[in-house]
Amino acid sequence: MSDKLTKILNASTACIARNGVRGMRVNDVAAEAGVSAGLLYYHFTDRAGLLAATLEHINKQVSKDDAAPSTLDAEGRKRHFRHLLLDEIKDDADVRRNSVAWNELRACSIFESELAEPLSQTTTEWNRAIARAILDSSEGTSTEEAAVTAEILTSLVEGISGRWLNGFITTEHAHSLLTTAIDALAAARPATSRESVV
Amino acid sequence: MSDKLTKILNASTACIARNGVRGMRVNDVAAEAGVSAGLLYYHFTDRAGLLAATLEHINKQVSKDDAAPSTLDAEGRKRHFRHLLLDEIKDDADVRRNSVAWNELRACSIFESELAEPLSQTTTEWNRAIARAILDSSEGTSTEEAAVTAEILTSLVEGISGRWLNGFITTEHAHSLLTTAIDALAAARPATSRESVV
């Protein structure tokens, strides 16, 4: 992706994180990115197109280093998998900005149906990435079990993120809840995979 | 609560579910409830007061029959606990309306700080109710474990609800994910309580 497009999508994410989807104006995004509004319409057709591209952009940023390095041992792959989830909630300005924007896009897609399709796609991609990490990190887990566990854990990350963004729980507490859930779901898998977890 | 207040809060919930928090006008709520805007301001002071009262109203409606009847046996109490969570996601117009409004109030409280305090309170009440139901339905679980499990499960309900409301998953699939998570968290508790679960 060109530097200019990246700049526009970062600006769009920042605008959503600041004022919400309904407070996002294409002109403000253009101003923040230092480009003309015409260029935005040229690349993204309309506001809905810009929002969809922003969703995809956030998803890619979050999951850009999803695949575990092939050099990792079993313990390392397990740690890598945990971090994929825990790193969604972090005391870091970029992570928080992405999380606010993602949370807001999710909430708005109930009212703006054009958002639902790209959101559904990015959610599916996220689920698949987590399912792959589960399969990589625990032998004996079936593809089907990994898919269900991934769906539960990504839903949980979204639920916990909402409370974290609202300041109801600390980053530490959010991580502790997630870790407890990951351990419980791992332990609930069949005995063949359990020995590598306990 | 008087019939008139209930009517106003139902109207407010419906307006939020239809147009979102940012599309909610006090005048529209008054019109929908068939009362004067003056009466709304008299009872709720301002828009923020009305939103806070609406949050509490939704929470009370959802949890109005939280306590398990004392006549239930162990199996019945366990079913009751499950239904407290599963019933948040249901093919029922009122449940869906409440869920959309709750989801929207949660998302907006990141941008409207006046909403954060009442939302934090209602979330805490919900967590407590679920923790009580866990304690009632599984012997050998400590108060602390029940509190953590409750927090995980209510967060998960919020995460799964978002996907259900967006039409990404069916009611049946949402229930299946929730049931899998409930079973895994129950099985992960200490051995003394595990025998009553498996």
CSV table of N, CA and C in Angstrom, one decimal, chain B residues 17-115:
chain,number,residue,atom,x,y,z
B,17,ALA,N,-32.7,2.1,20.2
B,17,ALA,CA,-32.5,0.9,19.4
B,17,ALA,C,-32.8,1.2,17.9
B,18,ARG,N,-33.6,2.2,17.6
B,18,ARG,CA,-33.9,2.6,16.2
B,18,ARG,C,-32.8,3.5,15.6
B,19,ASN,N,-32.4,4.5,16.4
B,19,ASN,CA,-31.5,5.5,15.8
B,19,ASN,C,-30.2,5.7,16.5
B,20,GLY,N,-29.9,4.9,17.5
B,20,GLY,CA,-28.6,5.0,18.2
B,20,GLY,C,-28.7,6.1,19.2
B,21,VAL,N,-27.7,6.1,20.1
B,21,VAL,CA,-27.7,7.2,21.2
B,21,VAL,C,-27.6,8.6,20.6
B,22,ARG,N,-26.7,8.7,19.5
B,22,ARG,CA,-26.5,10.0,19.0
B,22,ARG,C,-27.7,10.5,18.1
B,23,GLY,N,-28.6,9.5,17.8
B,23,GLY,CA,-29.8,9.9,17.0
B,23,GLY,C,-31.0,10.1,17.9
B,24,MET,N,-30.8,10.0,19.3
B,24,MET,CA,-31.9,10.1,20.2
B,24,MET,C,-32.2,11.5,20.6
B,25,ARG,N,-33.4,12.0,20.3
B,25,ARG,CA,-33.8,13.3,20.7
B,25,ARG,C,-34.8,13.2,21.8
B,26,VAL,N,-34.6,14.1,22.9
B,26,VAL,CA,-35.6,14.0,24.0
B,26,VAL,C,-37.0,14.3,23.5
B,27,ASN,N,-37.2,15.2,22.5
B,27,ASN,CA,-38.5,15.4,22.0
B,27,ASN,C,-39.1,14.2,21.3
B,28,ASP,N,-38.3,13.4,20.6
B,28,ASP,CA,-38.8,12.2,20.0
B,28,ASP,C,-39.3,11.2,21.1
B,29,VAL,N,-38.5,11.1,22.1
B,29,VAL,CA,-38.8,10.1,23.2
B,29,VAL,C,-40.2,10.6,23.8
B,30,ALA,N,-40.3,11.9,24.1
B,30,ALA,CA,-41.6,12.4,24.6
B,30,ALA,C,-42.7,12.1,23.7
B,31,ALA,N,-42.6,12.3,22.4
B,31,ALA,CA,-43.6,12.1,21.5
B,31,ALA,C,-44.0,10.6,21.5
B,32,GLU,N,-43.0,9.7,21.5
B,32,GLU,CA,-43.2,8.3,21.4
B,32,GLU,C,-44.0,7.8,22.7
B,33,ALA,N,-43.6,8.5,23.8
B,33,ALA,CA,-44.3,8.1,25.1
B,33,ALA,C,-45.6,8.8,25.3
B,34,GLY,N,-45.9,9.7,24.4
B,34,GLY,CA,-47.2,10.5,24.5
B,34,GLY,C,-47.2,11.4,25.7
B,35,VAL,N,-46.1,12.0,26.1
B,35,VAL,CA,-46.0,12.9,27.2
B,35,VAL,C,-45.3,14.2,26.7
B,36,SER,N,-45.3,15.2,27.5
B,36,SER,CA,-44.6,16.5,27.1
B,36,SER,C,-43.1,16.3,27.4
B,37,ALA,N,-42.3,17.0,26.6
B,37,ALA,CA,-40.8,17.0,26.8
B,37,ALA,C,-40.5,17.6,28.2
B,38,GLY,N,-41.4,18.6,28.7
B,38,GLY,CA,-41.2,19.2,30.0
B,38,GLY,C,-41.2,18.1,31.1
B,39,LEU,N,-42.1,17.1,31.0
B,39,LEU,CA,-42.2,16.1,32.0
B,39,LEU,C,-40.9,15.2,32.0
B,40,LEU,N,-40.3,15.0,30.9
B,40,LEU,CA,-39.1,14.3,30.8
B,40,LEU,C,-38.0,15.0,31.5
B,41,TYR,N,-37.9,16.3,31.3
B,41,TYR,CA,-36.9,17.1,31.9
B,41,TYR,C,-37.1,17.2,33.4
B,42,TYR,N,-38.4,17.3,33.8
B,42,TYR,CA,-38.8,17.3,35.2
B,42,TYR,C,-38.2,16.0,35.9
B,43,HIS,N,-38.4,14.9,35.3
B,43,HIS,CA,-38.1,13.6,36.0
B,43,HIS,C,-36.6,13.3,35.8
B,44,PHE,N,-36.0,13.7,34.7
B,44,PHE,CA,-34.6,13.2,34.4
B,44,PHE,C,-33.6,14.3,34.3
B,45,THR,N,-34.0,15.5,34.5
B,45,THR,CA,-33.1,16.7,34.5
B,45,THR,C,-32.6,17.1,33.1
B,46,ASP,N,-31.9,16.1,32.5
B,46,ASP,CA,-31.4,16.4,31.1
B,46,ASP,C,-31.2,15.1,30.3
B,47,ARG,N,-30.7,15.2,29.1
B,47,ARG,CA,-30.6,14.0,28.3
B,47,ARG,C,-29.7,13.0,28.9
B,48,ALA,N,-28.6,13.4,29.6
B,48,ALA,CA,-27.7,12.4,30.2
B,48,ALA,C,-28.4,11.7,31.3
B,49,GLY,N,-29.3,12.4,32.1
B,49,GLY,CA,-30.1,11.7,33.1
B,49,GLY,C,-31.1,10.7,32.5
B,50,LEU,N,-31.6,11.0,31.4
B,50,LEU,CA,-32.6,10.1,30.7
B,50,LEU,C,-31.8,8.9,30.3
B,51,LEU,N,-30.6,9.1,29.7
B,51,LEU,CA,-29.8,7.9,29.2
B,51,LEU,C,-29.4,7.0,30.4
B,52,ALA,N,-29.0,7.6,31.5
B,52,ALA,CA,-28.6,6.8,32.7
B,52,ALA,C,-29.8,6.0,33.2
B,53,ALA,N,-31.0,6.7,33.2
B,53,ALA,CA,-32.2,6.0,33.7
B,53,ALA,C,-32.6,4.8,32.8
B,54,THR,N,-32.3,5.1,31.5
B,54,THR,CA,-32.6,4.0,30.5
B,54,THR,C,-31.7,2.8,30.6
B,55,LEU,N,-30.5,3.1,30.9
B,55,LEU,CA,-29.5,2.0,31.1
B,55,LEU,C,-30.0,1.1,32.3
B,56,GLU,N,-30.4,1.8,33.4
B,56,GLU,CA,-30.8,1.1,34.6
B,56,GLU,C,-32.1,0.3,34.3
B,57,HIS,N,-33.0,0.9,33.5
B,57,HIS,CA,-34.2,0.3,33.2
B,57,HIS,C,-34.0,-1.0,32.4
B,58,ILE,N,-33.1,-0.9,31.4
B,58,ILE,CA,-32.8,-2.1,30.6
B,58,ILE,C,-32.2,-3.2,31.5
B,59,ASN,N,-31.3,-2.8,32.3
B,59,ASN,CA,-30.7,-3.8,33.2
B,59,ASN,C,-31.7,-4.5,34.1
B,60,LYS,N,-32.7,-3.7,34.6
B,60,LYS,CA,-33.7,-4.3,35.5
B,60,LYS,C,-34.6,-5.2,34.8
B,61,GLN,N,-35.0,-4.8,33.6
B,61,GLN,CA,-35.9,-5.7,32.8
B,61,GLN,C,-35.2,-7.0,32.5
B,62,VAL,N,-33.9,-7.0,32.2
B,62,VAL,CA,-33.2,-8.2,31.8
B,62,VAL,C,-33.1,-9.1,33.0
B,63,SER,N,-32.9,-8.5,34.2
B,63,SER,CA,-32.5,-9.3,35.4
B,63,SER,C,-33.7,-9.3,36.4
B,64,LYS,N,-34.9,-9.1,35.9
B,64,LYS,CA,-36.0,-8.9,36.9
B,64,LYS,C,-36.3,-10.2,37.6
B,65,ASP,N,-36.0,-11.4,37.0
B,65,ASP,CA,-36.3,-12.6,37.7
B,65,ASP,C,-35.0,-13.4,37.9
B,66,ASP,N,-33.9,-12.7,38.3
B,66,ASP,CA,-32.6,-13.3,38.5
B,66,ASP,C,-32.6,-14.4,39.5
B,67,ALA,N,-33.2,-14.2,40.7
B,67,ALA,CA,-33.1,-15.1,41.8
B,67,ALA,C,-33.7,-16.4,41.5
B,68,ALA,N,-33.0,-17.5,41.7
B,68,ALA,CA,-33.6,-18.9,41.4
B,68,ALA,C,-34.6,-19.1,42.5
B,69,PRO,N,-35.8,-19.7,42.1
B,69,PRO,CA,-36.8,-20.0,43.1
B,69,PRO,C,-36.2,-21.0,44.1
B,70,SER,N,-36.4,-20.9,45.4
B,70,SER,CA,-35.8,-21.7,46.4
B,70,SER,C,-36.2,-23.2,46.3
B,71,THR,N,-37.3,-23.4,45.6
B,71,THR,CA,-37.8,-24.8,45.4
B,71,THR,C,-37.0,-25.6,44.4
B,72,LEU,N,-36.1,-25.0,43.7
B,72,LEU,CA,-35.4,-25.7,42.6
B,72,LEU,C,-34.3,-26.7,43.2
B,73,ASP,N,-34.2,-27.8,42.6
B,73,ASP,CA,-33.1,-28.8,43.0
B,73,ASP,C,-31.8,-28.3,42.3
B,74,ALA,N,-30.7,-29.1,42.6
B,74,ALA,CA,-29.4,-28.7,42.0
B,74,ALA,C,-29.4,-28.6,40.5
B,75,GLU,N,-30.1,-29.5,39.8
B,75,GLU,CA,-30.1,-29.5,38.4
B,75,GLU,C,-30.9,-28.3,37.9
B,76,GLY,N,-32.0,-28.0,38.6
B,76,GLY,CA,-32.8,-26.9,38.2
B,76,GLY,C,-32.1,-25.6,38.4
B,77,ARG,N,-31.3,-25.4,39.4
B,77,ARG,CA,-30.5,-24.2,39.7
B,77,ARG,C,-29.5,-24.0,38.6
B,78,LYS,N,-28.9,-25.1,38.1
B,78,LYS,CA,-27.9,-25.1,37.1
B,78,LYS,C,-28.5,-24.6,35.8
B,79,ARG,N,-29.7,-25.1,35.5
B,79,ARG,CA,-30.4,-24.7,34.3
B,79,ARG,C,-30.8,-23.2,34.4
B,80,HIS,N,-31.2,-22.8,35.6
B,80,HIS,CA,-31.6,-21.4,35.8
B,80,HIS,C,-30.4,-20.5,35.5
B,81,PHE,N,-29.2,-20.9,36.0
B,81,PHE,CA,-28.0,-20.1,35.8
B,81,PHE,C,-27.7,-20.0,34.3
B,82,ARG,N,-27.8,-21.1,33.6
B,82,ARG,CA,-27.5,-21.1,32.1
B,82,ARG,C,-28.5,-20.1,31.4
B,83,HIS,N,-29.7,-20.2,31.8
B,83,HIS,CA,-30.7,-19.4,31.1
B,83,HIS,C,-30.6,-17.9,31.4
B,84,LEU,N,-30.1,-17.6,32.5
B,84,LEU,CA,-29.8,-16.1,32.8
B,84,LEU,C,-28.9,-15.6,31.7
B,85,LEU,N,-27.9,-16.4,31.2
B,85,LEU,CA,-27.0,-15.9,30.2
B,85,LEU,C,-27.6,-16.1,28.8
B,86,LEU,N,-28.1,-17.3,28.5
B,86,LEU,CA,-28.6,-17.6,27.2
B,86,LEU,C,-29.8,-16.7,26.8
B,87,ASP,N,-30.6,-16.3,27.8
B,87,ASP,CA,-31.8,-15.5,27.5
B,87,ASP,C,-31.4,-14.1,27.1
B,88,GLU,N,-30.2,-13.7,27.2
B,88,GLU,CA,-29.8,-12.3,26.7
B,88,GLU,C,-29.8,-12.3,25.2
B,89,ILE,N,-29.8,-13.5,24.6
B,89,ILE,CA,-29.7,-13.6,23.1
B,89,ILE,C,-30.9,-14.5,22.7
B,90,LYS,N,-31.9,-13.9,22.2
B,90,LYS,CA,-33.2,-14.6,22.0
B,90,LYS,C,-33.9,-14.0,20.8
B,91,ASP,N,-34.6,-14.9,20.0
B,91,ASP,CA,-35.4,-14.4,18.9
B,91,ASP,C,-36.7,-13.8,19.4
B,92,ASP,N,-36.6,-12.6,20.0
B,92,ASP,CA,-37.7,-12.0,20.7
B,92,ASP,C,-37.5,-10.5,20.5
B,93,ALA,N,-38.6,-9.8,20.1
B,93,ALA,CA,-38.4,-8.4,19.7
B,93,ALA,C,-37.9,-7.5,20.9
B,94,ASP,N,-38.5,-7.8,22.1
B,94,ASP,CA,-38.0,-7.0,23.3
B,94,ASP,C,-36.6,-7.3,23.6
B,95,VAL,N,-36.2,-8.6,23.6
B,95,VAL,CA,-34.8,-8.9,23.9
B,95,VAL,C,-33.8,-8.2,23.0
B,96,ARG,N,-34.2,-8.3,21.7
B,96,ARG,CA,-33.3,-7.7,20.6
B,96,ARG,C,-33.2,-6.2,20.8
B,97,ARG,N,-34.4,-5.6,21.1
B,97,ARG,CA,-34.4,-4.1,21.3
B,97,ARG,C,-33.5,-3.7,22.5
B,98,ASN,N,-33.7,-4.4,23.6
B,98,ASN,CA,-32.8,-4.1,24.8
B,98,ASN,C,-31.4,-4.4,24.4
B,99,SER,N,-31.1,-5.4,23.7
B,99,SER,CA,-29.7,-5.7,23.4
B,99,SER,C,-29.1,-4.7,22.5
B,100,VAL,N,-29.8,-4.2,21.5
B,100,VAL,CA,-29.3,-3.1,20.6
B,100,VAL,C,-29.0,-1.9,21.4
B,101,ALA,N,-30.0,-1.5,22.3
B,101,ALA,CA,-29.8,-0.3,23.1
B,101,ALA,C,-28.7,-0.4,24.0
B,102,TRP,N,-28.5,-1.5,24.7
B,102,TRP,CA,-27.4,-1.8,25.6
B,102,TRP,C,-26.1,-1.7,24.9
B,103,ASN,N,-26.0,-2.4,23.8
B,103,ASN,CA,-24.8,-2.4,22.9
B,103,ASN,C,-24.4,-0.9,22.5
B,104,GLU,N,-25.4,-0.2,22.2
B,104,GLU,CA,-25.2,1.2,21.7
B,104,GLU,C,-24.7,2.1,22.9
B,105,LEU,N,-25.4,2.0,24.0
B,105,LEU,CA,-25.0,2.8,25.2
B,105,LEU,C,-23.6,2.5,25.6
B,106,ARG,N,-23.2,1.2,25.5
B,106,ARG,CA,-21.8,0.8,25.9
B,106,ARG,C,-20.8,1.5,25.0
B,107,ALA,N,-21.1,1.4,23.7
B,107,ALA,CA,-20.2,2.0,22.7
B,107,ALA,C,-20.1,3.5,22.9
B,108,CYS,N,-21.2,4.2,23.1
B,108,CYS,CA,-21.2,5.6,23.2
B,108,CYS,C,-20.6,6.1,24.5
B,109,SER,N,-20.6,5.3,25.5
B,109,SER,CA,-20.0,5.8,26.8
B,109,SER,C,-18.5,6.0,26.7
B,110,ILE,N,-17.9,5.5,25.7
B,110,ILE,CA,-16.5,5.8,25.4
B,110,ILE,C,-16.3,7.3,25.0
B,111,PHE,N,-17.3,7.8,24.4
B,111,PHE,CA,-17.3,9.2,23.9
B,111,PHE,C,-18.1,10.2,24.8
B,112,GLU,N,-19.1,9.6,25.5
B,112,GLU,CA,-19.9,10.5,26.4
B,112,GLU,C,-19.7,10.0,27.8
B,113,SER,N,-18.8,10.7,28.5
B,113,SER,CA,-18.3,10.3,29.8
B,113,SER,C,-19.4,10.2,30.9
B,114,GLU,N,-20.5,11.0,30.7
B,114,GLU,CA,-21.6,11.0,31.7
B,114,GLU,C,-22.2,9.6,31.7
B,115,LEU,N,-22.1,8.8,30.6
B,115,LEU,CA,-22.7,7.5,30.6
B,115,LEU,C,-21.9,6.5,31.3
